[in-house]
Coordinates of C-alpha atoms in Angstrom, one line a residue:
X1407 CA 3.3 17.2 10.9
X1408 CA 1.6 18.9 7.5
X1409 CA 0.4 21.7 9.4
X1410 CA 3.5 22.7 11.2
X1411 CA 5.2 22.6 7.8
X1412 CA 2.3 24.2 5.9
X1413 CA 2.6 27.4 8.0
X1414 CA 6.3 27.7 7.7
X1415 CA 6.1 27.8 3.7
X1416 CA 3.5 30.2 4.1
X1417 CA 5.5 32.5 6.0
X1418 CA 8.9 31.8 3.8
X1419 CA 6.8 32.4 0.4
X1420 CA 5.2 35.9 2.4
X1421 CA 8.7 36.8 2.8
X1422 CA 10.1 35.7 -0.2
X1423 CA 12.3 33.4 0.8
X1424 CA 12.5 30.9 -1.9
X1425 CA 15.0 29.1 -0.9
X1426 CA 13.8 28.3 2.9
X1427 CA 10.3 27.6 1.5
X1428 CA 11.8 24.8 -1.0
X1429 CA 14.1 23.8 2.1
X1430 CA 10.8 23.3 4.5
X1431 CA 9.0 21.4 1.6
X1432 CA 11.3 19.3 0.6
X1433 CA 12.1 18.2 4.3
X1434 CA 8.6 16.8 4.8
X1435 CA 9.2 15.1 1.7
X1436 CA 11.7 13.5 2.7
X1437 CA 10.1 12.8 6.1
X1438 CA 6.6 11.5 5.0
X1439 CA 8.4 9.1 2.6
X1440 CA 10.6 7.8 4.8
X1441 CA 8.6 6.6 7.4
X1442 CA 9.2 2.8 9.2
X1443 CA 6.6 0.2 9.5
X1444 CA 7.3 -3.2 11.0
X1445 CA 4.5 -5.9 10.6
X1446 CA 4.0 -8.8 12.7
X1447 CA 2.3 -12.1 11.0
X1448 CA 2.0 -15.1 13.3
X1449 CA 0.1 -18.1 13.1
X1450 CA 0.3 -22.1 13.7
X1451 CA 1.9 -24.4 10.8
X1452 CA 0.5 -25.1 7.5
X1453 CA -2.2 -21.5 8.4
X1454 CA -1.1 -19.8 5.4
X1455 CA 0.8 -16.8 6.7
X1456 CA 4.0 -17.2 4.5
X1457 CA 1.1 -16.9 1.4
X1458 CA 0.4 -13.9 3.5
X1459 CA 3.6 -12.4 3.6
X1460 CA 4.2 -12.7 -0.2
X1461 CA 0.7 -11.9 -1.1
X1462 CA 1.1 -8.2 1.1
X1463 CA 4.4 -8.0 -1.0
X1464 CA 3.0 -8.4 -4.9
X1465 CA 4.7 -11.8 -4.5
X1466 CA 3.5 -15.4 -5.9
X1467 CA 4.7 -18.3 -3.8
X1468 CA 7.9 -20.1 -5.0
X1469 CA 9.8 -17.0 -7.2
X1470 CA 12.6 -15.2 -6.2
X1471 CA 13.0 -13.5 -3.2
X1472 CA 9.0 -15.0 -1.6
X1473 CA 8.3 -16.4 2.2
X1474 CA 9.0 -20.1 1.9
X1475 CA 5.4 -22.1 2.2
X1476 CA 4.6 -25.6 2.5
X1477 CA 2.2 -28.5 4.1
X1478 CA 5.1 -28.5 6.6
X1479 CA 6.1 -25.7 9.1
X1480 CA 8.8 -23.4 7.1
X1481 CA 9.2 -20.8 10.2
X1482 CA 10.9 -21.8 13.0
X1483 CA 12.3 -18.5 13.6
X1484 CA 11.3 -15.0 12.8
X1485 CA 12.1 -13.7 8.9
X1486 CA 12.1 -10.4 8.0
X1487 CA 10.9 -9.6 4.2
X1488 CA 11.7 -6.4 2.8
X1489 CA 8.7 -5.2 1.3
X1490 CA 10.1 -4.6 -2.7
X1491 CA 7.7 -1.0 -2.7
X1492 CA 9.5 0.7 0.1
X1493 CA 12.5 -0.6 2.2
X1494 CA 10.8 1.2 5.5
X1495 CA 8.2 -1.6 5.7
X1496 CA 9.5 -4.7 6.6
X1497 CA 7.0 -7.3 6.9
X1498 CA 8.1 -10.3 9.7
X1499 CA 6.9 -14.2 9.5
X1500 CA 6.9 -15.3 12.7
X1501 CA 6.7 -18.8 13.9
X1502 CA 3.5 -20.3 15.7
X1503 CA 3.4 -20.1 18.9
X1504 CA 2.6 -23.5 19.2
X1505 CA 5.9 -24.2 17.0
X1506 CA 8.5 -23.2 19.5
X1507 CA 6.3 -24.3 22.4
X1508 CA 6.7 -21.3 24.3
X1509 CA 3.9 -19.8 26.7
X1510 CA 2.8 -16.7 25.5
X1511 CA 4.6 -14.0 27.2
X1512 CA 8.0 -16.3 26.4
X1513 CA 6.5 -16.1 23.1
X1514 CA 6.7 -12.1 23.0
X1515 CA 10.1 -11.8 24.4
X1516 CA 11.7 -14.2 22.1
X1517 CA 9.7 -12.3 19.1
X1518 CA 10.3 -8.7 20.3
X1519 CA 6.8 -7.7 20.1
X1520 CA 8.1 -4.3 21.7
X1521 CA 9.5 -3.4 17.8
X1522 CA 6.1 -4.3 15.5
X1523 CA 3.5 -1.6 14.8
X1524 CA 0.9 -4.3 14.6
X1525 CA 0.1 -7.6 14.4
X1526 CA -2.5 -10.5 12.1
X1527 CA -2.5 -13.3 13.6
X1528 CA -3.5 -16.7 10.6
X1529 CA -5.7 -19.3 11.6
X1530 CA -6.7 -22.0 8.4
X1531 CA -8.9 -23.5 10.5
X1532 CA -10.1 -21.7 14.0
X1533 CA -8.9 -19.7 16.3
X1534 CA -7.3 -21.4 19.4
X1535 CA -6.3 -21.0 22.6
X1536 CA -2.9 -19.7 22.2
X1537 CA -4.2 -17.2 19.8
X1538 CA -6.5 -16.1 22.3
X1539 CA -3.7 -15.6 24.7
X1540 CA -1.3 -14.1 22.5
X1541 CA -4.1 -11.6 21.6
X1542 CA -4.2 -10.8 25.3
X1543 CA -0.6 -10.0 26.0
X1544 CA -0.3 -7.6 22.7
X1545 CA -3.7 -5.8 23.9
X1546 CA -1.6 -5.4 27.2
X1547 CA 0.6 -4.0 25.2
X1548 CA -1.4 -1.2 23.7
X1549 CA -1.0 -2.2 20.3
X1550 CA -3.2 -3.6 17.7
X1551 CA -4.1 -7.2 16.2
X1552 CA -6.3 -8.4 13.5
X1553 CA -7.2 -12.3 13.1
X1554 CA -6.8 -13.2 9.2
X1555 CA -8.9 -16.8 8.9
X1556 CA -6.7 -17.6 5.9
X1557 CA -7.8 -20.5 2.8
X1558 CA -11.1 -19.0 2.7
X1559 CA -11.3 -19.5 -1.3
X1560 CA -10.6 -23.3 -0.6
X1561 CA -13.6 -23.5 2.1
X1562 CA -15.9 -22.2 -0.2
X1563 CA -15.0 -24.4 -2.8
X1564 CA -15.5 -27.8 -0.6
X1565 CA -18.8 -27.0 0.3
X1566 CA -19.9 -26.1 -3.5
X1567 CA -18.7 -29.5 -4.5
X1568 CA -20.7 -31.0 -1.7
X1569 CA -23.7 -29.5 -2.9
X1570 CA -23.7 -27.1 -5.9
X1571 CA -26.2 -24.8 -4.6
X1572 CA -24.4 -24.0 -1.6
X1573 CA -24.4 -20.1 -1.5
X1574 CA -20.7 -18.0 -1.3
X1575 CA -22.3 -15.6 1.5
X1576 CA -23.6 -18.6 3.8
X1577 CA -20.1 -20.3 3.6
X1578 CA -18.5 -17.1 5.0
X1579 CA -21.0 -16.1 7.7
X1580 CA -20.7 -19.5 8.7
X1581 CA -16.9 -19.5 8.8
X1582 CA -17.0 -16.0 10.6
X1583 CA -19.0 -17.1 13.5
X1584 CA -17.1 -20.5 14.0
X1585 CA -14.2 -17.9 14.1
X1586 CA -15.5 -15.8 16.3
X1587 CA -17.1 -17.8 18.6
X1588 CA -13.6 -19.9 19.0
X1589 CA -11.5 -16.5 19.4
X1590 CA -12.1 -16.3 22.6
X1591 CA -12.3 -12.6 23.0
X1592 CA -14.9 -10.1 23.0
X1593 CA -16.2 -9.0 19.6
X1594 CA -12.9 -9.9 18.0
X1595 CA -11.7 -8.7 14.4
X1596 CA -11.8 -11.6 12.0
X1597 CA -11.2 -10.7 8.2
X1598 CA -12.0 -13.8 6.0
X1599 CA -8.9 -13.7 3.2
X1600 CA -7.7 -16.1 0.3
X1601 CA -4.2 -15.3 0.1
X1602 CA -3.9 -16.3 -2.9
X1603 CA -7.2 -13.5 -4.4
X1604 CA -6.4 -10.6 -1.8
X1605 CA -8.9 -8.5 -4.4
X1606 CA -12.1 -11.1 -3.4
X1607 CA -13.4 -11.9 0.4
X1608 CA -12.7 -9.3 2.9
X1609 CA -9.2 -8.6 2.9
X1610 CA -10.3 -5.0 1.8
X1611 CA -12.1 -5.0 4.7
X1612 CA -8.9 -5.6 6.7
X1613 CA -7.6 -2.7 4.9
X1614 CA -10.0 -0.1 5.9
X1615 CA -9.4 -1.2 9.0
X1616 CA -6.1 -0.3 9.0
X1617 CA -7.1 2.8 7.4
X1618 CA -9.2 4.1 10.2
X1619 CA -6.6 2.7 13.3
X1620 CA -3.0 3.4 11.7
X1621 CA -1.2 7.2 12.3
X1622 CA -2.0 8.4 8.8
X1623 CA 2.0 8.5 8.1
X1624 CA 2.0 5.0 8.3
X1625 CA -1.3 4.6 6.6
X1626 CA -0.3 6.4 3.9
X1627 CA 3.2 4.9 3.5
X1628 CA 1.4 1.0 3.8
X1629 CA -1.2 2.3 1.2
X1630 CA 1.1 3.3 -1.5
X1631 CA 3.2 -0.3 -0.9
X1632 CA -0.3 -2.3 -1.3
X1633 CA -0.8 -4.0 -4.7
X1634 CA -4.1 -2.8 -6.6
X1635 CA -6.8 -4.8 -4.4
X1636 CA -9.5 -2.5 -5.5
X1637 CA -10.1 0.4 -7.7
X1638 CA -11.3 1.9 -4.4
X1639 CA -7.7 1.2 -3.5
X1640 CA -5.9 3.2 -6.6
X1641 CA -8.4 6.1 -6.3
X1642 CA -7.0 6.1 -2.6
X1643 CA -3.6 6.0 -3.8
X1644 CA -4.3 8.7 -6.5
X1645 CA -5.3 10.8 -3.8
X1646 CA -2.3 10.1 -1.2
X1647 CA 0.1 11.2 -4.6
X1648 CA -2.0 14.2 -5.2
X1649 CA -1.2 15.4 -1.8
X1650 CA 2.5 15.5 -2.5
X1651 CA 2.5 17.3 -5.6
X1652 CA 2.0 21.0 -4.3
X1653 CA 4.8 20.2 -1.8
X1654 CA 7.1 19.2 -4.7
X1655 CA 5.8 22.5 -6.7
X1656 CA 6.8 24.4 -3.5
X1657 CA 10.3 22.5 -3.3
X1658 CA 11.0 23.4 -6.6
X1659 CA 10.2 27.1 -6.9
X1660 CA 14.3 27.4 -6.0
X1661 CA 16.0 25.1 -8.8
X1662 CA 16.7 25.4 -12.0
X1663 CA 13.5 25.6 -14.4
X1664 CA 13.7 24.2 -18.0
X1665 CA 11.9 25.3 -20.9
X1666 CA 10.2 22.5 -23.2
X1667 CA 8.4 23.1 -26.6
X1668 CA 4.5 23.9 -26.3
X1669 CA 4.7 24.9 -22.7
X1670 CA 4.1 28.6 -21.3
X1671 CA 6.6 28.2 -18.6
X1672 CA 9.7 26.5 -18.2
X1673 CA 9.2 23.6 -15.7
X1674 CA 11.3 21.5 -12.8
X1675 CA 12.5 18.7 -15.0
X1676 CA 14.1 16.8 -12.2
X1677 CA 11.3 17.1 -9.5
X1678 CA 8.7 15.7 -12.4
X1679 CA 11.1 12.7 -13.2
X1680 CA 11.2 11.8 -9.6
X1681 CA 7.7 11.9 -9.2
X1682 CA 7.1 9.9 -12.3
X1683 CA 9.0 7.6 -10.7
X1684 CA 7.4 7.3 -7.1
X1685 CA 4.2 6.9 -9.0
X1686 CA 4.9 4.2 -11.3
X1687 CA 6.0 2.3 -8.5
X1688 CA 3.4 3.2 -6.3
X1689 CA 0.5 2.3 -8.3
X1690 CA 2.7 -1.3 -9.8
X1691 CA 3.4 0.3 -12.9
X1692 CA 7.0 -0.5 -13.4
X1693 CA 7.6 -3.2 -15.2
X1694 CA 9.1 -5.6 -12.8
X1695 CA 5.6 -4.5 -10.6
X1696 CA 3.8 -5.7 -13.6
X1697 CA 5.9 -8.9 -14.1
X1698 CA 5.0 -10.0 -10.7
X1699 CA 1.4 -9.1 -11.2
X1700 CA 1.4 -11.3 -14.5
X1701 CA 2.5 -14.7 -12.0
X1702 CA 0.2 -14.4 -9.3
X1703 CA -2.7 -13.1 -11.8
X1704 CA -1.7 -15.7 -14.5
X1705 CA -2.0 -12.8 -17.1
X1706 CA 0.5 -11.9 -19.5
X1707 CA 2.5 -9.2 -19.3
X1708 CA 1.7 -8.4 -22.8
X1709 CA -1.4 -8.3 -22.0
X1710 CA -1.3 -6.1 -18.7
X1711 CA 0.9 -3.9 -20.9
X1712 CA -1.7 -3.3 -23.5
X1713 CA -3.8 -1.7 -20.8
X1714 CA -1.5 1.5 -20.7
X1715 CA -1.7 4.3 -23.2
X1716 CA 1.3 6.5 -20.6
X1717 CA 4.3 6.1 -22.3
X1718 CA 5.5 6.0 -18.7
X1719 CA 3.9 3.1 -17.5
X1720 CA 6.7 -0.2 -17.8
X1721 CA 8.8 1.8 -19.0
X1722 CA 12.7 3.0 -18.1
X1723 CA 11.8 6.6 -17.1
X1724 CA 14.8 9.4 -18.0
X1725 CA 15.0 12.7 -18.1
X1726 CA 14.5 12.3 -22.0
X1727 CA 11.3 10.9 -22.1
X1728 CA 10.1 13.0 -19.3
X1729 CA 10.6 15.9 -21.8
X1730 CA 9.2 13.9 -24.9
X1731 CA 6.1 13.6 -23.1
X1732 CA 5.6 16.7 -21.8
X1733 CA 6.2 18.1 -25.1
X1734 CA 3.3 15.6 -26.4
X1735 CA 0.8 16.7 -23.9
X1736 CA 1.6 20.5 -23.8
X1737 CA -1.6 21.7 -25.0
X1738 CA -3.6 19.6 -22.7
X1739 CA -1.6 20.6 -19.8
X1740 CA -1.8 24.2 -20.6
X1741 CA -5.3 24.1 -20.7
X1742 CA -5.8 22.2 -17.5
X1743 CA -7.3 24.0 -14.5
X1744 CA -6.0 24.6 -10.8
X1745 CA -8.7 22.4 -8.6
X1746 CA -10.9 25.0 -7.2
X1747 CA -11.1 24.6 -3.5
X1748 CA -8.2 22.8 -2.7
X1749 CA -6.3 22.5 0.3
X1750 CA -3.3 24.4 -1.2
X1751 CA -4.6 26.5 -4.0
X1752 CA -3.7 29.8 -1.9
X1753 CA 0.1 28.6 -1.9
X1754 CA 0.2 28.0 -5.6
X1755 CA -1.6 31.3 -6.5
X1756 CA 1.2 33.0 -4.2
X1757 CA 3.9 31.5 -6.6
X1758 CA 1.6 32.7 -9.9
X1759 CA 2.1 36.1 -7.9
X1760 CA 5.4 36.5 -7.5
X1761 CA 5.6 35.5 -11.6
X1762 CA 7.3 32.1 -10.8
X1763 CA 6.5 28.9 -12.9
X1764 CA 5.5 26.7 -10.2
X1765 CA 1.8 26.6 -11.7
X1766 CA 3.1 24.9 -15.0
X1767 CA 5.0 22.5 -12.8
X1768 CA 2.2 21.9 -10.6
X1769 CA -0.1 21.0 -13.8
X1770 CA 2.5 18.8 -15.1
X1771 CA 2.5 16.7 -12.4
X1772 CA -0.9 16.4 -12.1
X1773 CA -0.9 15.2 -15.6
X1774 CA 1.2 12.6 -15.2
X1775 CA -0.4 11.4 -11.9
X1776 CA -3.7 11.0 -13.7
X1777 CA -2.8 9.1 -16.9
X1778 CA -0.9 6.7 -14.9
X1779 CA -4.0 6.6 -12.6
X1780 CA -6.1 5.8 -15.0
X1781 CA -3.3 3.1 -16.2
X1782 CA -3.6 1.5 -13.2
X1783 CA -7.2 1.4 -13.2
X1784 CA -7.5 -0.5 -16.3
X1785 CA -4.6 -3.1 -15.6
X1786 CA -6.3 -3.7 -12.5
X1787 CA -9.5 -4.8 -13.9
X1788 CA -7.4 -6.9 -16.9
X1789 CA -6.0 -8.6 -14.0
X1790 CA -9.0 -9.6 -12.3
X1791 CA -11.4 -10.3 -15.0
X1792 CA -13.1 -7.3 -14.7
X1793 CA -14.6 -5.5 -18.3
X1794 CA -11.4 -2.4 -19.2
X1795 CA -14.3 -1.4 -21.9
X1796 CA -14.8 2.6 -21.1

């Protein structure tokens, strides 16, 4: 889809046609972020997959708007959950199989399998037979499934107390090949995952999964709804943003430029406050996104909040402080440089030919996408623990 609209610009910007150049960019814009994503999560009662659903959403159990969870089964039929990132993905908790006591292609019928992009089925304990046949019927369906052995934090935690010099690493090998032994399939995904610590375990492992095997339009569009698992994760984020900034230079090259104090060039005000915007939600910065990181974290939001230096970051963003912080950081985005080598340097350097300000725009966003960056970087390791000490 890039490449179709990549050419196009090129030949608009050859011919200088502005206008059908911003047109073509902004239209894939619009297309790459508005992409759908239906999730499937299935498993028997008391598994852990409504701790799942909230835990994929930024959400703790028990506050407004979460999956309800409990010893007792909460799902008897399916519930969709908006994911609060991006109302494309919806994420659906499904009853057990074993819940509505339906065979397994009953099961997929009732469910409408047909409408999910892909499926984790939760186990808390092993993996049973109706797993293993529902497995079957969605790999006859051409689509994808991932078993999520679910609790894992609490396994580990049991056998310590038994005996204290129990090692983490044993524990989950163990767990892994009681897992994968019971599946019933041949060499079945299993991801070991505390719901509850998505950032420990191998739910990252789950994700570059997904990473490989999703359509990158839907990888990228479940990447930037994740919450901060991994710094790994925000670099990849960083990267997926950085992507869209030339085609927001391009779709700007035909509005209205404005001129702020200490810059060379005037500059697309409104195309930098959206994507100020996108990215502080993107990478959890609002402050709502941090609110819910402080309850399932159990750090303050004070504290979370001292890890930014972007006067961006929690912040209501406007068109004034857009301007107020550009005008701060003029002389360091003057002076940054164009990335040598990349992908789109060629269509930037035809806008610096034809004597249009897209360049300035182009640095300005990159400005902003890096300080909040590294503001998500350093909230992410206050909220695991992990040293913010540069």
């Amino acid at each position: 889809m890039a490449d179709q609209y990549e050419e196009e610009i090129k030949a608009a910007l050859q011919n200088r046609d502005l206008a059908k150049a911003a047109e073509m960019a902004q239209k894939y814009l619009d297309e790459s972020k508005n992409v759908p994503l239906n999730i499937g999560i299935t498993g028997e009662s008391g598994s852990g997959k409504s701790t799942l659903v909230n835990a994929l959403r930024g959400i703790r159990n028990k506050t407004e708007g979460a999956a309800k969870t409990g010893v007792n089964e909460t799902t008897t039929e399916r519930t969709e959950y908006i994911h609060p990132k991006n109302d494309n993905i919806r994420i659906w908790d499904l009853p057990g199989i074993g819940t509505v006591n339906f065979t397994a292609d009953k099961y997929i019928k009732e469910m409408e399998f047909e409408k999910y992009d892909f499926f984790i089925i939760v186990s808390n304990d092993r993996f049973r037979e109706n797993d293993a046949k529902l497995a079957k019927e969605i790999q006859k369906m051409n689509k994808k499934f991932y078993f999520v052995r679910s609790k894992i934090d609490q396994n580990i935690t049991s056998e310590k107390e038994e005996d204290s010099n129990t090692k983490e690493e044993e524990v989950l090998k163990e767990v892994r090949d009681y897992c994968t032994e019971e599946a019933g399939l041949e060499s079945p995904k299993v991801f070991l995952v505390s719901g509850f610590k998505l950032h420990l375990y191998e739910f990252k492992d789950l994700w570059k999964t997904l990473d490989v095997e999703l359509p990158k339009h839907q990888r990228d569009v479940l990447l930037l709804a994740l919450p901060n698992i991994s710094l790994d994760v925000v670099q990849q984020k960083k990267q997926a943003l950085a992507s869209r900034v030339t085609w927001l230079t391009v779709a700007s090259v035909a509005g209205a430029a404005v001129p702020v104090p200490g810059l060379t060039c005037a500059v697309y005000i409104q195309i930098i406050l959206g994507f100020a915007i996108y990215c502080v939600n993107s990478l959890g910065l609002t402050r709502n996104l941090l609110q819910k990181l402080s309850d399932v974290s159990g750090v303050s939001l004070e504290d979370l909040k001292a890890e930014t230096k972007s006067p961006l970051a929690g912040a209501e963003i406007t068109k004034e402080l857009i301007i107020k912080v550009l005008t701060s950081s003029a002389p360091v985005i003057t002076e940054m440089a164009i990335e040598e080598g990349a992908r789109f340097v060629p269509i930037i350097g035809t806008l610096i030919a034809m004597g249009l300000s897209g360049d300035t725009t182009y640095k300005a966003l990159n400005y902003i996408l890096n300080s909040l960056t590294e503001d998500a970087q350093q909230v992410f390791k206050r909220s695991v623990g992990l040293s913010t000490s540069v």
